[in-house]
Short mmCIF file of C-alpha atoms in Angstrom, two decimals:
data_model
loop_
_atom_site.label_atom_id
_atom_site.label_comp_id
_atom_site.label_asym_id
_atom_site.label_seq_id
_atom_site.Cartn_x
_atom_site.Cartn_y
_atom_site.Cartn_z
CA UNK A 1 0.00 0.00 0.00
CA UNK A 2 2.81 2.35 0.94
CA UNK A 3 4.56 1.49 -2.33
CA UNK A 4 1.44 2.30 -4.36
CA UNK A 5 1.07 5.62 -2.58
CA UNK A 6 4.73 6.36 -3.24
CA UNK A 7 4.25 5.52 -6.95
CA UNK A 8 1.24 7.80 -7.24
CA UNK A 9 2.97 10.76 -5.55
CA UNK A 10 6.22 10.33 -7.48
CA UNK A 11 4.47 10.18 -10.86
CA UNK A 12 2.11 13.01 -9.98
CA UNK A 13 5.13 15.17 -9.14
CA UNK A 14 6.69 14.34 -12.52
CA UNK A 15 3.45 15.08 -14.33
CA UNK A 16 3.28 18.47 -12.64
CA UNK A 17 6.75 19.63 -13.67
CA UNK A 18 6.91 18.29 -17.25
CA UNK A 19 6.07 20.70 -20.03
CA UNK A 20 5.64 19.47 -23.58
CA UNK A 21 4.94 15.77 -23.36
CA UNK A 22 6.73 12.44 -23.28
CA UNK A 23 10.14 13.51 -24.54
CA UNK A 24 10.43 16.37 -22.09
CA UNK A 25 9.76 13.85 -19.34
CA UNK A 26 12.84 11.71 -20.06
CA UNK A 27 15.42 13.75 -18.09
CA UNK A 28 13.02 13.97 -15.14
CA UNK A 29 12.42 10.21 -15.25
CA UNK A 30 16.16 9.60 -15.33
CA UNK A 31 16.63 11.64 -12.20
CA UNK A 32 13.60 10.44 -10.19
CA UNK A 33 13.23 6.81 -11.25
CA UNK A 34 16.82 5.75 -11.96
CA UNK A 35 18.85 7.86 -9.55
CA UNK A 36 16.51 8.64 -6.63
CA UNK A 37 14.03 5.77 -6.38
CA UNK A 38 16.06 3.11 -8.24
CA UNK A 39 12.88 1.63 -9.74
CA UNK A 40 14.61 1.02 -13.07
CA UNK A 41 17.79 1.44 -15.11
CA UNK A 42 18.73 3.81 -17.94
CA UNK A 43 18.57 0.92 -20.42
CA UNK A 44 15.10 -0.05 -19.29
CA UNK A 45 13.93 3.53 -19.74
CA UNK A 46 15.29 3.56 -23.29
CA UNK A 47 13.46 0.31 -24.06
CA UNK A 48 10.22 1.63 -22.60
CA UNK A 49 10.49 4.75 -24.73
CA UNK A 50 11.12 2.73 -27.88
CA UNK A 51 8.09 0.55 -27.18
CA UNK A 52 5.98 3.51 -26.06
CA UNK A 53 6.79 5.23 -29.34
CA UNK A 54 5.30 2.45 -31.43
CA UNK A 55 2.43 1.27 -29.27
CA UNK A 56 -0.94 2.99 -28.97
CA UNK A 57 -1.36 5.87 -26.59
CA UNK A 58 0.60 8.66 -24.98
CA UNK A 59 4.29 7.88 -24.48
CA UNK A 60 4.44 9.27 -20.93
CA UNK A 61 1.49 7.06 -19.98
CA UNK A 62 3.10 4.00 -21.53
CA UNK A 63 6.35 4.57 -19.65
CA UNK A 64 4.49 5.16 -16.37
CA UNK A 65 2.56 1.90 -16.83
CA UNK A 66 5.80 -0.02 -17.49
CA UNK A 67 7.64 1.32 -14.44
CA UNK A 68 4.61 1.01 -12.16
CA UNK A 69 4.10 -2.62 -13.20
CA UNK A 70 7.76 -3.43 -12.65
CA UNK A 71 7.71 -1.83 -9.19
CA UNK A 72 4.38 -3.06 -7.82
CA UNK A 73 2.67 -5.36 -10.31
CA UNK A 74 -0.34 -4.65 -12.53
CA UNK A 75 -2.03 -2.47 -9.92
CA UNK A 76 1.21 -0.48 -9.70
CA UNK A 77 0.99 0.13 -13.46
CA UNK A 78 -2.51 1.54 -13.09
CA UNK A 79 -1.62 3.67 -10.05
CA UNK A 80 1.53 5.17 -11.65
CA UNK A 81 -0.48 6.08 -14.75
CA UNK A 82 -3.24 7.72 -12.74
CA UNK A 83 -0.53 9.63 -10.90
CA UNK A 84 1.08 10.99 -14.04
CA UNK A 85 -2.24 12.25 -15.47
CA UNK A 86 -3.61 13.64 -12.20
CA UNK A 87 -1.95 17.11 -12.32
CA UNK A 88 -2.97 17.54 -15.98
CA UNK A 89 -6.60 16.91 -15.22
CA UNK A 90 -6.61 19.40 -12.35
CA UNK A 91 -4.63 22.15 -14.10
CA UNK A 92 -6.35 21.94 -17.48
CA UNK A 93 -9.82 21.78 -15.96
CA UNK A 94 -9.11 24.97 -14.01
CA UNK A 95 -7.57 26.70 -17.05
CA UNK A 96 -10.20 25.61 -19.56
CA UNK A 97 -12.92 27.31 -17.53
CA UNK A 98 -10.95 30.54 -17.33
CA UNK A 99 -9.96 30.53 -21.00
CA UNK A 100 -13.49 29.88 -22.26
CA UNK A 101 -14.61 32.84 -20.13
CA UNK A 102 -11.97 35.29 -21.43
CA UNK A 103 -11.88 34.12 -25.03
CA UNK A 104 -14.41 36.74 -26.15
CA UNK A 105 -12.05 39.64 -25.28
CA UNK A 106 -10.37 41.35 -28.27
CA UNK A 107 -6.77 41.16 -27.01
CA UNK A 108 -7.17 37.53 -25.99
CA UNK A 109 -8.30 36.76 -29.54
CA UNK A 110 -5.19 38.50 -30.95
CA UNK A 111 -3.00 36.58 -28.49
CA UNK A 112 -4.46 33.25 -29.59
CA UNK A 113 -4.11 34.20 -33.27
CA UNK A 114 -0.39 34.72 -32.55
CA UNK A 115 -0.18 31.51 -30.54
CA UNK A 116 -1.77 29.53 -33.39
CA UNK A 117 1.16 30.55 -35.59
CA UNK A 118 3.52 29.14 -32.99
CA UNK A 119 1.46 25.95 -32.75
CA UNK A 120 1.81 25.46 -36.52
CA UNK A 121 5.56 25.73 -36.16
CA UNK A 122 5.62 23.32 -33.20
CA UNK A 123 3.62 20.74 -35.18
CA UNK A 124 5.90 21.30 -38.18
CA UNK A 125 8.94 20.61 -36.00
CA UNK A 126 7.35 17.51 -34.45
CA UNK A 127 6.54 16.16 -37.92
CA UNK A 128 10.06 16.87 -39.10
CA UNK A 129 11.54 14.86 -36.22
CA UNK A 130 9.14 11.98 -36.75
CA UNK A 131 9.69 12.06 -40.51
CA UNK A 132 13.43 11.57 -40.15
CA UNK A 133 12.86 8.52 -37.94
CA UNK A 134 9.98 6.85 -39.75
CA UNK A 135 10.55 7.48 -43.47
CA UNK A 136 13.65 5.34 -43.93
CA UNK A 137 13.30 4.00 -47.49
CA UNK A 138 11.18 4.22 -50.65
CA UNK A 139 8.45 1.94 -49.30
CA UNK A 140 7.91 3.97 -46.15
CA UNK A 141 7.96 7.14 -48.29
CA UNK A 142 5.23 5.61 -50.47
CA UNK A 143 3.10 4.79 -47.40
CA UNK A 144 3.61 8.34 -46.14
CA UNK A 145 2.54 9.95 -49.43
CA UNK A 146 -0.45 7.63 -49.97
CA UNK A 147 -1.83 8.18 -46.45
CA UNK A 148 -1.23 11.94 -46.73
CA UNK A 149 -3.06 12.11 -50.07
CA UNK A 150 -5.92 9.95 -48.79
CA UNK A 151 -6.42 12.09 -45.69
CA UNK A 152 -6.82 15.15 -47.91
CA UNK A 153 -9.08 13.54 -50.51
CA UNK A 154 -11.37 11.32 -48.47
CA UNK A 155 -13.16 11.78 -45.21
CA UNK A 156 -12.11 8.45 -43.68
CA UNK A 157 -11.60 7.70 -39.99
CA UNK A 158 -7.91 7.58 -39.00
CA UNK A 159 -8.60 4.10 -37.60
CA UNK A 160 -8.86 2.80 -41.18
CA UNK A 161 -5.47 4.29 -42.05
CA UNK A 162 -3.82 2.77 -38.98
CA UNK A 163 -5.13 -0.73 -39.72
CA UNK A 164 -4.34 -0.47 -43.46
CA UNK A 165 -0.81 0.81 -42.80
CA UNK A 166 -0.17 -1.95 -40.29
CA UNK A 167 -1.13 -4.61 -42.83
CA UNK A 168 0.83 -2.83 -45.58
CA UNK A 169 3.88 -2.86 -43.33
CA UNK A 170 3.57 -6.60 -42.66
CA UNK A 171 3.12 -7.37 -46.37
CA UNK A 172 6.04 -5.14 -47.44
CA UNK A 173 8.39 -6.35 -44.74
CA UNK A 174 7.54 -10.04 -44.31
CA UNK A 175 6.33 -11.30 -47.70
CA UNK A 176 7.85 -8.94 -50.24
CA UNK A 177 11.41 -10.05 -49.69
CA UNK B 1 -25.15 9.04 -22.17
CA UNK B 2 -22.80 11.79 -23.35
CA UNK B 3 -20.25 10.42 -20.85
CA UNK B 4 -20.41 6.97 -22.36
CA UNK B 5 -19.96 8.39 -25.86
CA UNK B 6 -17.09 10.60 -24.67
CA UNK B 7 -15.36 7.64 -23.05
CA UNK B 8 -15.81 5.55 -26.20
CA UNK B 9 -14.44 8.26 -28.54
CA UNK B 10 -11.33 8.77 -26.42
CA UNK B 11 -10.89 5.05 -25.84
CA UNK B 12 -10.76 4.74 -29.64
CA UNK B 13 -8.25 7.57 -29.86
CA UNK B 14 -6.05 5.99 -27.21
CA UNK B 15 -6.23 2.62 -28.93
CA UNK B 16 -5.32 3.78 -32.43
CA UNK B 17 -3.12 6.87 -31.95
CA UNK B 18 0.42 5.52 -32.29
CA UNK B 19 3.46 7.71 -31.59
CA UNK B 20 2.70 10.00 -28.68
CA UNK B 21 0.58 13.05 -27.89
CA UNK B 22 0.56 14.76 -31.30
CA UNK B 23 -0.62 11.50 -32.85
CA UNK B 24 -3.98 12.04 -31.14
CA UNK B 25 -4.49 15.20 -33.22
CA UNK B 26 -5.94 13.55 -36.37
CA UNK B 27 -8.41 11.70 -34.14
CA UNK B 28 -9.44 14.89 -32.36
CA UNK B 29 -10.10 16.53 -35.75
CA UNK B 30 -12.17 13.53 -36.69
CA UNK B 31 -14.19 13.94 -33.47
CA UNK B 32 -14.58 17.69 -34.10
CA UNK B 33 -15.98 16.99 -37.58
CA UNK B 34 -18.41 14.28 -36.50
CA UNK B 35 -19.73 15.83 -33.30
CA UNK B 36 -20.63 19.34 -32.17
CA UNK B 37 -18.46 18.98 -29.07
CA UNK B 38 -15.73 21.45 -30.09
CA UNK B 39 -14.59 23.22 -33.27
CA UNK B 40 -11.39 22.99 -35.29
CA UNK B 41 -10.59 26.54 -34.18
CA UNK B 42 -10.91 25.53 -30.52
CA UNK B 43 -8.62 22.57 -31.18
CA UNK B 44 -5.85 24.89 -32.35
CA UNK B 45 -6.15 26.93 -29.14
CA UNK B 46 -6.23 23.70 -27.16
CA UNK B 47 -2.87 22.62 -28.56
CA UNK B 48 -1.33 25.92 -27.45
CA UNK B 49 -2.70 25.59 -23.92
CA UNK B 50 -1.61 21.94 -23.76
CA UNK B 51 1.91 22.80 -24.87
CA UNK B 52 2.30 25.57 -22.32
CA UNK B 53 0.93 23.81 -19.24
CA UNK B 54 2.48 20.94 -17.27
CA UNK B 55 1.74 17.36 -18.22
CA UNK B 56 1.81 15.19 -21.33
CA UNK B 57 0.28 17.00 -24.34
CA UNK B 58 -2.05 14.15 -25.27
CA UNK B 59 -3.52 14.04 -21.77
CA UNK B 60 -3.92 17.80 -21.65
CA UNK B 61 -5.76 17.83 -24.97
CA UNK B 62 -8.07 15.01 -23.86
CA UNK B 63 -8.81 16.76 -20.57
CA UNK B 64 -9.45 20.04 -22.35
CA UNK B 65 -11.75 18.60 -25.00
CA UNK B 66 -13.57 16.56 -22.37
CA UNK B 67 -14.13 19.73 -20.37
CA UNK B 68 -15.49 21.61 -23.41
CA UNK B 69 -17.83 18.70 -24.11
CA UNK B 70 -19.24 17.93 -20.68
CA UNK B 71 -17.60 20.03 -17.95
CA UNK B 72 -15.45 18.63 -15.16
CA UNK B 73 -16.86 15.06 -15.27
CA UNK B 74 -16.22 15.18 -19.02
CA UNK B 75 -12.57 16.09 -18.53
CA UNK B 76 -12.04 13.14 -16.18
CA UNK B 77 -13.92 10.66 -18.36
CA UNK B 78 -12.15 11.70 -21.59
CA UNK B 79 -8.76 11.30 -19.89
CA UNK B 80 -9.65 7.90 -18.43
CA UNK B 81 -10.90 6.85 -21.87
CA UNK B 82 -7.62 7.88 -23.47
CA UNK B 83 -5.37 6.08 -21.01
CA UNK B 84 -7.37 2.84 -20.58
CA UNK B 85 -6.21 1.17 -23.85
CA UNK B 86 -2.61 2.25 -23.16
CA UNK B 87 -2.65 0.62 -19.75
CA UNK B 88 -4.16 -2.62 -21.08
CA UNK B 89 -1.80 -2.81 -24.07
CA UNK B 90 1.34 -2.02 -22.05
CA UNK B 91 0.48 -4.46 -19.26
CA UNK B 92 0.04 -7.17 -21.91
CA UNK B 93 3.27 -6.21 -23.68
CA UNK B 94 5.22 -6.05 -20.42
CA UNK B 95 4.12 -9.62 -19.75
CA UNK B 96 5.40 -10.79 -23.17
CA UNK B 97 8.17 -8.26 -23.65
CA UNK B 98 10.81 -10.52 -25.15
CA UNK B 99 8.56 -12.35 -27.58
CA UNK B 100 7.23 -9.00 -28.75
CA UNK B 101 10.69 -7.58 -29.41
CA UNK B 102 11.66 -10.08 -32.12
CA UNK B 103 8.35 -10.88 -33.76
CA UNK B 104 8.67 -10.17 -37.49
CA UNK B 105 4.95 -9.55 -37.96
CA UNK B 106 4.90 -6.98 -35.17
CA UNK B 107 8.03 -5.35 -36.57
CA UNK B 108 6.46 -5.29 -40.02
CA UNK B 109 3.28 -3.68 -38.72
CA UNK B 110 5.28 -0.92 -37.04
CA UNK B 111 7.36 -0.45 -40.17
CA UNK B 112 4.10 0.55 -41.89
CA UNK B 113 2.54 2.32 -38.90
CA UNK B 114 5.27 4.87 -38.29
CA UNK B 115 5.12 6.62 -41.70
CA UNK B 116 1.31 6.48 -41.56
CA UNK B 117 1.32 8.18 -38.17
CA UNK B 118 3.68 10.82 -39.55
CA UNK B 119 1.42 11.39 -42.59
CA UNK B 120 -1.69 11.82 -40.45
CA UNK B 121 0.03 14.37 -38.20
CA UNK B 122 1.20 16.22 -41.33
CA UNK B 123 -2.38 16.38 -42.59
CA UNK B 124 -3.57 17.64 -39.19
CA UNK B 125 -0.83 20.29 -39.34
CA UNK B 126 -2.18 21.50 -42.69
CA UNK B 127 -5.61 21.97 -41.11
CA UNK B 128 -4.15 24.15 -38.34
CA UNK B 129 -2.11 26.04 -40.96
CA UNK B 130 -5.24 26.71 -43.03
CA UNK B 131 -7.08 28.23 -40.04
CA UNK B 132 -4.00 30.29 -39.19
CA UNK B 133 -2.71 31.60 -42.51
CA UNK B 134 -5.78 31.82 -44.76
CA UNK B 135 -8.53 34.35 -44.08
CA UNK B 136 -11.78 32.62 -45.02
CA UNK B 137 -14.14 35.28 -43.72
CA UNK B 138 -13.83 37.87 -46.48
CA UNK B 139 -14.65 36.15 -49.73
CA UNK B 140 -14.40 39.27 -51.89
CA UNK B 141 -10.63 39.36 -51.59
CA UNK B 142 -8.35 37.72 -54.13
CA UNK B 143 -6.53 34.60 -53.00
CA UNK B 144 -3.32 36.64 -52.71
CA UNK B 145 -4.97 39.07 -50.27
CA UNK B 146 -6.54 36.30 -48.22
CA UNK B 147 -3.15 35.15 -47.01
CA UNK B 148 -2.29 36.43 -43.54
CA UNK B 149 1.16 37.78 -44.37
CA UNK B 150 2.17 38.95 -40.85
CA UNK B 151 1.33 35.50 -39.48
CA UNK B 152 3.32 33.83 -42.24
CA UNK B 153 6.28 36.11 -41.45
CA UNK B 154 6.14 35.16 -37.78
CA UNK B 155 6.00 31.47 -38.74
CA UNK B 156 9.13 31.73 -40.88
CA UNK B 157 10.90 33.56 -38.06
CA UNK B 158 9.91 30.85 -35.55
CA UNK B 159 10.94 28.00 -37.87
CA UNK B 160 14.36 29.56 -38.30
CA UNK B 161 14.78 30.22 -34.56
CA UNK B 162 13.66 26.74 -33.45
CA UNK B 163 15.64 24.78 -36.06
CA UNK B 164 18.68 26.68 -37.29
CA UNK B 165 19.82 29.30 -34.78
CA UNK B 166 22.06 27.54 -32.22
CA UNK B 167 21.46 29.67 -29.08
CA UNK B 168 17.65 29.79 -29.50
CA UNK B 169 17.16 26.20 -30.71
CA UNK B 170 17.07 24.68 -27.25
CA UNK B 171 14.65 27.20 -25.74
CA UNK B 172 11.45 25.83 -24.28
CA UNK B 173 8.26 25.86 -26.44
CA UNK B 174 6.53 27.89 -23.71
CA UNK B 175 8.92 30.75 -24.50
CA UNK B 176 7.90 30.78 -28.17
CA UNK B 177 4.21 30.49 -27.31
CA UNK B 178 4.45 33.56 -25.08
CA UNK B 179 6.45 35.45 -27.68
CA UNK B 180 3.88 34.61 -30.36
CA UNK B 181 1.04 35.73 -28.06
CA UNK B 182 2.74 39.10 -27.49
CA UNK B 183 3.41 39.55 -31.22
CA UNK B 184 -0.25 38.71 -31.86
CA UNK B 185 -1.47 41.33 -29.38
CA UNK B 186 0.95 44.06 -30.54
CA UNK B 187 0.31 43.59 -34.28
CA UNK B 188 -3.40 42.77 -33.86
CA UNK B 189 -3.36 39.42 -35.66
#
């Protein structure tokens, strides 16, 4: 019980001081989990990130589930994950109410118009990073272009793309050799 | 009933969004188009708030959109919906970690999934860019005049600063978000 409580508090603390998502959390995880709490090693963290990157869901959540499970079993995985999302839920819920209230003001509108420009750039940078890692040959380039074209031309659920791309990957990699 | 639907939509997002927080974006656009819960415009603002507050971006966006849809219970339910598939999948994977590592079918699937995820985020980026750089309200203008030139200028400046200029490259996104907000207020974007 004490261990579960410790997991929740530790992950809640990390959730509260991380800005910008899973990658920004890595240095904090290294300090808290590897050096302070000794719940895992550097190598394990790297593995968890690699798996978190290519499994469904938020990377930070995936890593929290892994470490929680390793420390205190399946329940530990659930508790660590709830810990890491707890500060987000509180902070965003408070902010969302305030922002909805102020969003009709002129200067707030101008501020958000400026911020949207920055958001475009941040997405552009995220795509650039991902592109370098995931488009590694002609086949992956083809998948990229086909999915991109399809998402502009047709109004299909992303779920369809994910399933189709998964099968395409298996066919290209396993049978087309 | 709205809670059940909210949970289901975000459960779906959590199950199929591969590659971290930004990967949820195409799914959120899909939800915005199919429901009246929140607009594409609100989504763009949501990303900015999520980037500049503590916590994983994907969680922040789920909490925010859940709040817009159904208040505080909505924010909790959307977040729980998003993380439930992650927890289940990771607990299963952790149990079979070694087998999973070397399976050629799993590797093949991810070989195809990664570029697809990248393509979907690119498409979502274009949607945000359209809202930001093209003025759709005044239809009398020529296409040349409908482009928001000051915004485009700021974007080029930010791309250069965050990718090519050594001293500013490592600065935190929150810094750029605040800078962009100030530029927006001063130049009345």
